[in-house]
Short mmCIF file of C-alpha atoms and ligand atoms in Angstrom, two decimals:
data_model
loop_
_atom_site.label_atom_id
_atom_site.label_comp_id
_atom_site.label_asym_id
_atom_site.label_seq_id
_atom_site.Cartn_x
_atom_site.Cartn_y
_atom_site.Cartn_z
CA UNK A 8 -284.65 29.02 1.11
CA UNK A 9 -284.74 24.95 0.75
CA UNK A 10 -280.73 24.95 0.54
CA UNK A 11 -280.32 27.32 3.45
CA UNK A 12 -283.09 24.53 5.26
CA UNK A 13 -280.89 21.81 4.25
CA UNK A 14 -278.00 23.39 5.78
CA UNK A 15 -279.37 24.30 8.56
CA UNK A 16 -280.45 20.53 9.12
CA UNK A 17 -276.99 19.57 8.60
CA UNK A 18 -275.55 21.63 10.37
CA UNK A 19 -277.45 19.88 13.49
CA UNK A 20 -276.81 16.23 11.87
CA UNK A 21 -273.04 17.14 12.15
CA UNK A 22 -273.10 18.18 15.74
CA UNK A 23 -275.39 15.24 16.59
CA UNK A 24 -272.59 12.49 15.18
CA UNK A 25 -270.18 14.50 16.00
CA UNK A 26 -270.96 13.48 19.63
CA UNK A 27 -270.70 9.63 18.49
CA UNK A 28 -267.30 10.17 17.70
CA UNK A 29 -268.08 10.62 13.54
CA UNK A 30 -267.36 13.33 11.50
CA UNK A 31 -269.52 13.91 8.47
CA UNK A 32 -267.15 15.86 6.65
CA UNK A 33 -264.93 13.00 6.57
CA UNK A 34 -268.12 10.96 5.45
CA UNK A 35 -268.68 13.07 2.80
CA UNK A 36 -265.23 13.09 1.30
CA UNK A 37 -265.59 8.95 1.45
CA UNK A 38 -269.31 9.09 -0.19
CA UNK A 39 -268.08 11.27 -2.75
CA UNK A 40 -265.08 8.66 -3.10
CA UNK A 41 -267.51 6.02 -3.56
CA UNK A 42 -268.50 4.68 -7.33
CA UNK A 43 -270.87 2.97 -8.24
CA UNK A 44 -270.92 0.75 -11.38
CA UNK A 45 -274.24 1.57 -13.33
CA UNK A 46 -274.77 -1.71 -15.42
CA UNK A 47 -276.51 -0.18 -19.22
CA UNK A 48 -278.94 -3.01 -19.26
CA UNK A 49 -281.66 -1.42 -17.40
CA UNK A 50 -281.86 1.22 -20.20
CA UNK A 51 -283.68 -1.22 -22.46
CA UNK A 52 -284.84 -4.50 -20.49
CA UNK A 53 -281.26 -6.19 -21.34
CA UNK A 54 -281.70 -6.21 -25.10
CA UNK A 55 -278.65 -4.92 -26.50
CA UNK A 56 -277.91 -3.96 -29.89
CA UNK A 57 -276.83 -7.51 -31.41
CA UNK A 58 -280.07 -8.55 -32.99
CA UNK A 59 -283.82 -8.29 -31.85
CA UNK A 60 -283.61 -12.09 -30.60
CA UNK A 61 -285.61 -12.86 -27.20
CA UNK A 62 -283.97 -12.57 -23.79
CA UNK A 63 -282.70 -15.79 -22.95
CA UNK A 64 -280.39 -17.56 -20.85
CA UNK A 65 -282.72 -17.95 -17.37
CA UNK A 66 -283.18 -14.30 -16.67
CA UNK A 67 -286.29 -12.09 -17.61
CA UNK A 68 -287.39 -8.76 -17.80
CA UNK A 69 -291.39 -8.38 -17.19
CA UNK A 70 -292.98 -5.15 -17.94
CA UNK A 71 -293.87 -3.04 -20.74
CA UNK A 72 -293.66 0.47 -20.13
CA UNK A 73 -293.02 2.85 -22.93
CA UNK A 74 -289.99 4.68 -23.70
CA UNK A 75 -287.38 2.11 -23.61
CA UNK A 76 -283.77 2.95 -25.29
CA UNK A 77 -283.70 1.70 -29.23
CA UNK A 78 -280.30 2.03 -29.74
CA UNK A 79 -276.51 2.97 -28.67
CA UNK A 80 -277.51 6.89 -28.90
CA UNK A 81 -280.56 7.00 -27.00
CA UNK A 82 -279.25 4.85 -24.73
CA UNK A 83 -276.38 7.05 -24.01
CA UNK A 84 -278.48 9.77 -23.30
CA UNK A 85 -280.35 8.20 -20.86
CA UNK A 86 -277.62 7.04 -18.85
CA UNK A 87 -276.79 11.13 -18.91
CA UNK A 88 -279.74 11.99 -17.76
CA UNK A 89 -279.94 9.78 -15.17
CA UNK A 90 -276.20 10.46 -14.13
CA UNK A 91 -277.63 14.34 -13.74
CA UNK A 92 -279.74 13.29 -11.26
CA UNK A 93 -277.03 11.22 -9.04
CA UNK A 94 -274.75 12.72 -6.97
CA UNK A 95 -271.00 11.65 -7.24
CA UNK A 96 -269.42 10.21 -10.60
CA UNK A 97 -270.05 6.61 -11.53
CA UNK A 98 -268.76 3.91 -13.92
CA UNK A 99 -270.55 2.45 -16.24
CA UNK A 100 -271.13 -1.55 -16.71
CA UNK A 101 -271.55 -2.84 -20.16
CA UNK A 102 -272.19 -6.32 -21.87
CA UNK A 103 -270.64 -7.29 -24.89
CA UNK A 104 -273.76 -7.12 -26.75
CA UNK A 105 -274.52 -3.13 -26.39
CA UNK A 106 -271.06 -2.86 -28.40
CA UNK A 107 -271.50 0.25 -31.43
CA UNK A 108 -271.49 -2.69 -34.31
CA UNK A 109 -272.49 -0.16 -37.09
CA UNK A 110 -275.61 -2.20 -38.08
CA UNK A 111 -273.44 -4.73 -38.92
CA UNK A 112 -274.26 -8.37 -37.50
CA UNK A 113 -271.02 -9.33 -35.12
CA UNK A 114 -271.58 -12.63 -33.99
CA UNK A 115 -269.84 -12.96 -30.40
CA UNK A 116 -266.99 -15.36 -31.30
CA UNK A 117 -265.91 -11.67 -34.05
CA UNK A 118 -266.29 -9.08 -31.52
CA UNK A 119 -263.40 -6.97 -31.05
CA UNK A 120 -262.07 -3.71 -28.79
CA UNK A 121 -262.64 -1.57 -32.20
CA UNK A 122 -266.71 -2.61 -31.66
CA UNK A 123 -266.48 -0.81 -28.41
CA UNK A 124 -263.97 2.22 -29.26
CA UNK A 125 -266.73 4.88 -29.54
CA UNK A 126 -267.70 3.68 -25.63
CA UNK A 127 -264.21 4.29 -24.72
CA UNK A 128 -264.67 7.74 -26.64
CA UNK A 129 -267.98 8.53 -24.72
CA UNK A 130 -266.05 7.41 -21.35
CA UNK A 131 -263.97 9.74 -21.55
CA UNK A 132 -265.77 13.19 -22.87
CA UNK A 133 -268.40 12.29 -19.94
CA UNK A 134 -265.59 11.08 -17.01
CA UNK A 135 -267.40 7.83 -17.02
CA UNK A 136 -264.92 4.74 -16.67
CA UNK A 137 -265.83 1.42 -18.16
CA UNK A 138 -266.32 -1.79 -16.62
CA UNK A 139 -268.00 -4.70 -19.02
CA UNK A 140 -269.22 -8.63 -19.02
CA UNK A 141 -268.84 -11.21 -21.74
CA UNK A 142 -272.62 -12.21 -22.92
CA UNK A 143 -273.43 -15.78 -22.83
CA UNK A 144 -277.28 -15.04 -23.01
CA UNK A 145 -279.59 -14.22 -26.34
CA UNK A 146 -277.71 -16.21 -28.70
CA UNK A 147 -278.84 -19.27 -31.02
CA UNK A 148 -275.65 -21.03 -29.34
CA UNK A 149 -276.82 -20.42 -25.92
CA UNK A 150 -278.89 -23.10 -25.28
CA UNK A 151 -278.81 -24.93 -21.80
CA UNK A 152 -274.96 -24.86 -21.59
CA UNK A 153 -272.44 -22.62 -23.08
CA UNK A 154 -269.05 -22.87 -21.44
CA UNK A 155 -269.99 -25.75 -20.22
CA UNK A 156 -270.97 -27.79 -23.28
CA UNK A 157 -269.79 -31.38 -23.74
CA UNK A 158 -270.30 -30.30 -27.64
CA UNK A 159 -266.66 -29.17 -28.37
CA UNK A 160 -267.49 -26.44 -31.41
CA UNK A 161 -270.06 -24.63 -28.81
CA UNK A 162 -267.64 -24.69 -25.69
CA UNK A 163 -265.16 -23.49 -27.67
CA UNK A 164 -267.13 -20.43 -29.34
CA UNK A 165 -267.93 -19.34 -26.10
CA UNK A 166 -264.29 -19.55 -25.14
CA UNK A 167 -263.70 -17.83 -27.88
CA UNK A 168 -266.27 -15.45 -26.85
CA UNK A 169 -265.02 -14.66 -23.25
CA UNK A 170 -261.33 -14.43 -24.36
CA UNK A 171 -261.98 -11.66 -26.71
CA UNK A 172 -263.86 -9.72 -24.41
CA UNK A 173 -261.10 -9.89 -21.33
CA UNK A 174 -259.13 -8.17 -24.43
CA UNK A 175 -261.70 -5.88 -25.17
CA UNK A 176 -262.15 -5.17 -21.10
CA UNK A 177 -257.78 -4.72 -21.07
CA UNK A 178 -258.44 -2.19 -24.14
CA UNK A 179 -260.98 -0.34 -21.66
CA UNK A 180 -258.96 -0.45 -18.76
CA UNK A 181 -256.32 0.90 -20.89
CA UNK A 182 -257.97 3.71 -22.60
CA UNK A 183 -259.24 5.16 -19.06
CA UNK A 184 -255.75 4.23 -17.07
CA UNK A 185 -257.70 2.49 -14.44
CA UNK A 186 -258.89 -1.75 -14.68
CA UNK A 187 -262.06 -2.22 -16.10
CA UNK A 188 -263.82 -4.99 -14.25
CA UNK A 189 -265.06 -7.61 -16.41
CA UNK A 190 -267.62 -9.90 -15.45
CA UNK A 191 -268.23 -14.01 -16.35
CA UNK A 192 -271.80 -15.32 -15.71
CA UNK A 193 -273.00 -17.57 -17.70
CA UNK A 194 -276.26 -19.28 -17.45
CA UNK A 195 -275.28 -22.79 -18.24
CA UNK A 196 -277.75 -25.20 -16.08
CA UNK A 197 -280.21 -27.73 -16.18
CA UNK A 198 -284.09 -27.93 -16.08
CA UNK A 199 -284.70 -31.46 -14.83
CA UNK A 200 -283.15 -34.04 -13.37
CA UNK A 201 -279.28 -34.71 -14.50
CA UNK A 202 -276.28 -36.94 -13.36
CA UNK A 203 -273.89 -35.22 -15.19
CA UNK A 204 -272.92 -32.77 -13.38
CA UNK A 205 -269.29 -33.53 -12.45
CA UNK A 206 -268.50 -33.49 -15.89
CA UNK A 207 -269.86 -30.24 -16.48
CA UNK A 208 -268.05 -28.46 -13.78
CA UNK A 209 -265.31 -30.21 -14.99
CA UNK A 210 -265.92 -28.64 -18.33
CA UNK A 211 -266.24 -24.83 -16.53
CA UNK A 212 -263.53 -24.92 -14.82
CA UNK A 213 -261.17 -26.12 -17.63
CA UNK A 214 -263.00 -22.89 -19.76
CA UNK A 215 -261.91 -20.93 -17.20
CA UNK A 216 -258.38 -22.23 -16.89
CA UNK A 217 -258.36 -21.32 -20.48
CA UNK A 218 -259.83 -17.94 -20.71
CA UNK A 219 -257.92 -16.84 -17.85
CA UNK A 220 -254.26 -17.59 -19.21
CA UNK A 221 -253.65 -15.09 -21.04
CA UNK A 222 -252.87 -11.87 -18.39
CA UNK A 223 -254.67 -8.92 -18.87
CA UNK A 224 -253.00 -5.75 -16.72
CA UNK A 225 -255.54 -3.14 -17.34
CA UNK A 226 -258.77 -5.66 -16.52
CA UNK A 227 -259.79 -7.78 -13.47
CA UNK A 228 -261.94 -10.81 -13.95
CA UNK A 229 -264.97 -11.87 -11.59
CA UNK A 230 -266.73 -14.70 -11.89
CA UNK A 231 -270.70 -14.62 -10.58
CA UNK A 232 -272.77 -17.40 -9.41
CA UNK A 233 -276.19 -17.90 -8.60
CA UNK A 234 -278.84 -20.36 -7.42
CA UNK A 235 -280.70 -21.06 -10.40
CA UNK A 236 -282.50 -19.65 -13.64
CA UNK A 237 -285.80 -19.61 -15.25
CA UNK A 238 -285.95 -22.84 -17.27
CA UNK A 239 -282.83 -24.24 -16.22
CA UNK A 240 -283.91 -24.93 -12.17
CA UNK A 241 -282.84 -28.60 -11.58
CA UNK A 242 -279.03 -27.41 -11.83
CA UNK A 243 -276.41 -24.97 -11.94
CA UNK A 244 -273.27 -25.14 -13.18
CA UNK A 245 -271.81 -22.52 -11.99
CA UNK A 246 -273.23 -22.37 -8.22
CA UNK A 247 -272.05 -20.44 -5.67
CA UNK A 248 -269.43 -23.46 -3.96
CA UNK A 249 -268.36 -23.43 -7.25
CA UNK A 250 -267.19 -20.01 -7.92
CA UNK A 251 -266.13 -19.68 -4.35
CA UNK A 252 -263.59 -22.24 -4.58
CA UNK A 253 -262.63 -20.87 -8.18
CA UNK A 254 -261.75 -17.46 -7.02
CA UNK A 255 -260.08 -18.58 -3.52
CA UNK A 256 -258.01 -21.40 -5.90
CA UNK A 257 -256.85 -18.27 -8.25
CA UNK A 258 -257.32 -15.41 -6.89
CA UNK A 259 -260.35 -13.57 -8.90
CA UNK A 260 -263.07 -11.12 -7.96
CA UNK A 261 -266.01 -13.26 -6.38
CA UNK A 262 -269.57 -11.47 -7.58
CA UNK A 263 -271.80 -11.17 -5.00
CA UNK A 264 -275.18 -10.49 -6.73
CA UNK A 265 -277.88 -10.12 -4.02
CA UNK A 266 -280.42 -11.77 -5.73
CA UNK A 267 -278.43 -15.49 -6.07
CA UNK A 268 -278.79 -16.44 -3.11
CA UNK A 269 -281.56 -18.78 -1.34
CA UNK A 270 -284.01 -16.23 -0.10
CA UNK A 271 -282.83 -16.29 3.40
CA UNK A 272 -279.24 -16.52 3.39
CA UNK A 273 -278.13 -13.27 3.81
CA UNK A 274 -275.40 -12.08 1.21
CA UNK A 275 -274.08 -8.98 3.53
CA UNK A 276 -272.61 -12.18 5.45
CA UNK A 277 -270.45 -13.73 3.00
CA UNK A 278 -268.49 -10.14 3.01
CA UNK A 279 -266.30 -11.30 6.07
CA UNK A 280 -265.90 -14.57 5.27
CA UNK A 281 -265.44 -14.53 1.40
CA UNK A 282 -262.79 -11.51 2.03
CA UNK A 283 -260.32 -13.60 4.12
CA UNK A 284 -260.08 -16.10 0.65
CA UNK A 285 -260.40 -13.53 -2.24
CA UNK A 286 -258.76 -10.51 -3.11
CA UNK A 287 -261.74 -8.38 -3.84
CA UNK A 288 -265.47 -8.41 -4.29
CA UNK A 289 -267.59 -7.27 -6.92
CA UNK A 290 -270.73 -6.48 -5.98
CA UNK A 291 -274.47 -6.62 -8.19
CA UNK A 292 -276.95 -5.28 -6.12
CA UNK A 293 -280.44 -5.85 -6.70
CA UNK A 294 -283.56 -6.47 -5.14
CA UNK A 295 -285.13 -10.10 -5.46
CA UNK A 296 -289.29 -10.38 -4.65
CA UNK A 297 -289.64 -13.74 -3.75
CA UNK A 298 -286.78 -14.73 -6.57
CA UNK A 299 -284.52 -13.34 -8.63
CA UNK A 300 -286.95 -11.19 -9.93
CA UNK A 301 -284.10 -8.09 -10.32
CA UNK A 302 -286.54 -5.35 -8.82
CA UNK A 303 -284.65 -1.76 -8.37
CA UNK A 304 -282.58 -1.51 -5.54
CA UNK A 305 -283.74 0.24 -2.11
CA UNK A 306 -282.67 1.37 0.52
CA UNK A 307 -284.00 -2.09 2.33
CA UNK A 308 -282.15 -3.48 5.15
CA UNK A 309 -280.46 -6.59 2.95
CA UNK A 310 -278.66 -3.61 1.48
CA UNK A 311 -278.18 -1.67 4.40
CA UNK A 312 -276.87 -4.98 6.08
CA UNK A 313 -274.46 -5.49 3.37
CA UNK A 314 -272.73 -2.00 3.25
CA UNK A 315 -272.37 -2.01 6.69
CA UNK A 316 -270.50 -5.57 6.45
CA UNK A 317 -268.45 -3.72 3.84
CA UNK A 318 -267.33 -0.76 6.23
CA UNK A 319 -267.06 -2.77 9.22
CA UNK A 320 -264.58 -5.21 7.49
CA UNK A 321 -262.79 -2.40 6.91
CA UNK A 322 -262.76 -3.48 3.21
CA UNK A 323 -264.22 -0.32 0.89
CA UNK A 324 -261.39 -0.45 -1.39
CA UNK A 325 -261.81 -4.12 -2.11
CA UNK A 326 -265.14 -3.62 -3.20
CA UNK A 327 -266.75 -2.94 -6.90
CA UNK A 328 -270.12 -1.59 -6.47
CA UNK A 329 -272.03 -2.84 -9.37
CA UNK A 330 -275.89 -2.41 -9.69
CA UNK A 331 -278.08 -5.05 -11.35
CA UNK A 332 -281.49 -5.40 -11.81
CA UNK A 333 -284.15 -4.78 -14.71
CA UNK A 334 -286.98 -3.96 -14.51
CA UNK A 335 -289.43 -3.44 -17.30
CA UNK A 336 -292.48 -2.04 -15.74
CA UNK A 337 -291.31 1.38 -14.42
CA UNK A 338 -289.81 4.33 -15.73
CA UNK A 339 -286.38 3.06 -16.39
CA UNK A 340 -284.64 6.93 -16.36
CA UNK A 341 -286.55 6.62 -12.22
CA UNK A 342 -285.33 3.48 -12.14
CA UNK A 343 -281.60 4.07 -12.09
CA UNK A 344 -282.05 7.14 -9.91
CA UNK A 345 -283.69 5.88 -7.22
CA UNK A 346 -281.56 2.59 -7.11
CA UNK A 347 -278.80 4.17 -7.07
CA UNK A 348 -279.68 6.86 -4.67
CA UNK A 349 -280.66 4.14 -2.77
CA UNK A 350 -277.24 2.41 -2.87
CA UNK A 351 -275.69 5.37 -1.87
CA UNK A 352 -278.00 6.06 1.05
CA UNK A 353 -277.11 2.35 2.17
CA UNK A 354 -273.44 3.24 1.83
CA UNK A 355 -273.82 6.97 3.89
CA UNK A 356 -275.53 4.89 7.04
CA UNK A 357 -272.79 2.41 6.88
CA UNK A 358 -270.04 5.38 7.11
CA UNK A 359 -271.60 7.05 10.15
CA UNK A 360 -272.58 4.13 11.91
CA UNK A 361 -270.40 4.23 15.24
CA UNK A 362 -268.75 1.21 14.67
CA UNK A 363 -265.53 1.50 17.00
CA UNK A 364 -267.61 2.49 19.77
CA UNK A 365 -269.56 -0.44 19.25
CA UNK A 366 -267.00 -2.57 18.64
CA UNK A 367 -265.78 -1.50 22.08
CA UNK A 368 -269.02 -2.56 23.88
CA UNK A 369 -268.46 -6.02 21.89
CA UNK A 370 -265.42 -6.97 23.34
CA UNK A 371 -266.44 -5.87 27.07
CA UNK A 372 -268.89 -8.28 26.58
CA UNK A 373 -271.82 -5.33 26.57
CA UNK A 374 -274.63 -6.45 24.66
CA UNK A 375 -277.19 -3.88 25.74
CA UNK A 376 -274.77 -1.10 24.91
CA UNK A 377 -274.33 -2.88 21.41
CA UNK A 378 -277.74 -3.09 21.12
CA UNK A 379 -278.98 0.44 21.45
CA UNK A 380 -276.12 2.05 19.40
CA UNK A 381 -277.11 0.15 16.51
CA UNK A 382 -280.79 0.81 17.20
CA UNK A 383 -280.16 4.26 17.84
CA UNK A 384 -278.06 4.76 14.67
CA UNK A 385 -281.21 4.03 12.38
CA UNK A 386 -282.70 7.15 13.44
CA UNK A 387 -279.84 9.80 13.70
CA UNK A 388 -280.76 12.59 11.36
CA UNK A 389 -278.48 10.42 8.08
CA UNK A 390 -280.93 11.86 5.29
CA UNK A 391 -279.75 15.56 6.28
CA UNK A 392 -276.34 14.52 5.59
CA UNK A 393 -277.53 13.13 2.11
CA UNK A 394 -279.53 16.16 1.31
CA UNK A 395 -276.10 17.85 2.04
CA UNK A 396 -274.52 15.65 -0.12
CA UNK A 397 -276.72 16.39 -3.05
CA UNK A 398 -276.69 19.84 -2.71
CA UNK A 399 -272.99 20.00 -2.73
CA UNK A 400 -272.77 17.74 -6.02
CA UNK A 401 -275.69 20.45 -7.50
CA UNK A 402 -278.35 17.58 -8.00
CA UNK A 403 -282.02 17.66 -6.90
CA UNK A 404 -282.34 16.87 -3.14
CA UNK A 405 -284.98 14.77 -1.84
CA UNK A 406 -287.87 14.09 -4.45
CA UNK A 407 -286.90 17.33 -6.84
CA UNK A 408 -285.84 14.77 -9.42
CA UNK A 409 -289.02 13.41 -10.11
CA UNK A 410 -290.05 16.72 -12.63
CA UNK A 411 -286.91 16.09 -14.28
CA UNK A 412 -287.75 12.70 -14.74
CA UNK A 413 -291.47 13.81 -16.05
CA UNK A 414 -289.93 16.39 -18.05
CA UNK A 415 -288.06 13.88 -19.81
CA UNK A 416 -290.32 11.43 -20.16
CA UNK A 417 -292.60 13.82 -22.16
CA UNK A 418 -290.08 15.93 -23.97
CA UNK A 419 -287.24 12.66 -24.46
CA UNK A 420 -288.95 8.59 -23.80
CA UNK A 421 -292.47 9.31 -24.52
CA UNK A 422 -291.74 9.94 -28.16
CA UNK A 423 -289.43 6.61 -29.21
C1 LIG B 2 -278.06 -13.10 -14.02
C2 LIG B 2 -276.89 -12.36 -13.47
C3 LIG B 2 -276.17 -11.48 -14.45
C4 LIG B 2 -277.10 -10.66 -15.32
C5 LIG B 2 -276.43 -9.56 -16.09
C6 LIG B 2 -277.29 -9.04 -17.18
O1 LIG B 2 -278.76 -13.80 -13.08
O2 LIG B 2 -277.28 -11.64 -12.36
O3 LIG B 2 -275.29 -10.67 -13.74
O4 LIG B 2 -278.14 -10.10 -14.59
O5 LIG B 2 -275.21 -9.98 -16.53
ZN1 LIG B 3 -275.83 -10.33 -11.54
#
């Protein structure tokens, strides 16, 4: 009854963009082409299974609720379970520090592709390619500055650190015949007032220069920047100008992590201008309150704005849609379906916006036509089309998920 309901509605939805010039069966073949790259870390507040040291490194988690994932096997299963509930099929993200050490303590200068060969394992009995991120963070060696350390023994660890997992990414990227994307953020930073800083960009980039020289076919680097940290707020090493320039200079993935950015500067509009400098874009996409608080993604219109950026600039295939945010206080099986619904929704209203009609009413100069496209667009019937799309990838439509998630949560999260 529901699915005949649901086709019924899109049904209508089809004819009504059909008249706009879109077709939603093309749309759907696109959405379905359209992967996102879970990151692990929301399955246990970003504490990995290294050591039961703090989270450091300028980023928190706040929140306590129960039922977070202990270790590598109940973490899999959540990321499952939540993968039931999302239409499509989607990568996974890992840091270095959720590698399947054996109990054994693998400090990060050791690790090696054999600590992550049961992931590669996992990737492929549950089609889930890998994409991964060196871990700077949660370390007695982290302190303030890590690749950027004047103190040669630390910089070099972490150089250490970050060349071993580009080969552990290439092993990845191998293993599932497509590149695993491998991520460099590092917190590195100051909390008060400093006059060094020349020197320690100076320092970054030569790590850099170093970890990168070694190619890596089956792996492609991006390098992520951000505004500031908890505890290190006076300065950042690796700002935004900074990793900009990098990737332009040598051709890496730029991150664009939604929450790094002053809070309003709008990240959607780096998309065009980034793009004509670098070759691709990675994406983490998050939701910051007020900072980079790492809330669960919605369907909010900093997200919308930045899909649509995506689509417009004709770019979808230079894109890596990463998700990142943590957060501790909500049921973190919910929390990966409804951000990532939510990223997909985003993505679906990007596809059937009528963008070349639009862009025809730019160029004639034809504002008011622009105008009421766009603002008609935000109410065409898009959430019939995604109800579609669930239904056709056999997972709950609308807010059918949430008994699975209950059902889980009593039978599976409740109990750890
Ligand atoms: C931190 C960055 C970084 C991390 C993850 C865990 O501000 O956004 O991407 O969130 O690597
Ligand atoms: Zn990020």
């Amino acid at each position: 009854m529901k699915e005949q309901l649901i086709n019924q509605a899109y049904d209508i939805a089809r004819e009504r963009y059909a008249e706009l010039g879109i077709d939603t069966e093309k749309v759907l073949t696109q959405l379905q082409d359209f992967h996102l790259s879970m990151h692990c870390w929301q399955a246990d507040d970003v504490a990995g299974f290294e050591s039961a040291g703090d989270l450091t490194g300028g980023i928190q988690t706040t929140g306590n609720y129960p039922g977070k994932a202990r270790n590598i096997d109940e973490l899999r299963a959540d990321i499952l379970k939540a993968k039931s509930l999302i239409p499509g099929t989607h990568r996974l993200n890992l840091h270095e520090i959720y590698g399947d050490f054996g109990g054994k303590y693998v400090d990060r200068d050791q690790c090696e592709p054999a600590h992550f060969r049961s992931w590669m394992d996992w990737g492929k009995a549950t089609d889930t390619k890998l994409d991964f991120n060196s871990t700077s963070f949660s370390h007695p060696k982290s302190g303030n500055l890590s690749l950027a350390n004047p103190d040669k023994s630390i910089r070099n660890f972490w150089i250490e650190h970050t060349k071993r997992c580009r080969e552990i990414a290439n092993a990845m990227g191998e293993a599932q015949g497509d590149p695993c994307i491998m991520n460099v953020w590092v917190h590195d930073g100051c909390k008060d007032q400093s006059v060094n800083h020349y020197m320690y960009r100076e320092l970054l980039r030569d790590s850099l220069d170093q970890i990168f020289a070694k190619p890596q076919p089956m792996m492609k680097d991006c390098i992520e920047g951000k505004v500031f940290g908890i505890g290190l707020e006076s300065f950042t090493v690796g700002s935004h100008d900074f990793y900009t320039a990098y990737a332009a200079k040598h051709g890496k993935i730029l991150t664009i992590d939604t929450g790094h950015y002053h809070p309003t500067e709008s990240p959607a509009d780096k998309v065009s201008a980034v793009l004509q400098f670098v070759p691709e874009l990675m994406l983490h996409v998050s939701r910051p309150v007020r900072w980079d608080s790492d809330h669960v993604t919605l369907m909010d219109d900093p997200t919308l704005e930045l899909f649509a950026e995506i689509v417009r600039a004709g770019a979808l295939d230079r894109v890596h849609y990463g998700l990142d945010y943590f957060d501790g206080a909500i049921n973190r099986i919910g929390a990966y379906v409804i951000g990532s619904r939510a990223a997909q929704k985003c993505m679906l209203r990007a596809l059937l916006e009528p963008t070349s009609l639009i862009s025809r009413y730019e160029l004639e100069g034809k504002t008011c036509q622009v105008l009421t496209l766009l603002e008609e667009s935000k109410t065409m019937p898009w959430g019939a089309v995604y109800d579609e799309f669930c239904l056709r990838n056999n997972v709950p439509t609308g807010c059918d998920y949430i008994p699975e998630i209950e059902k889980y949560e009593k039978e599976v999260t409740s109990k750890r």
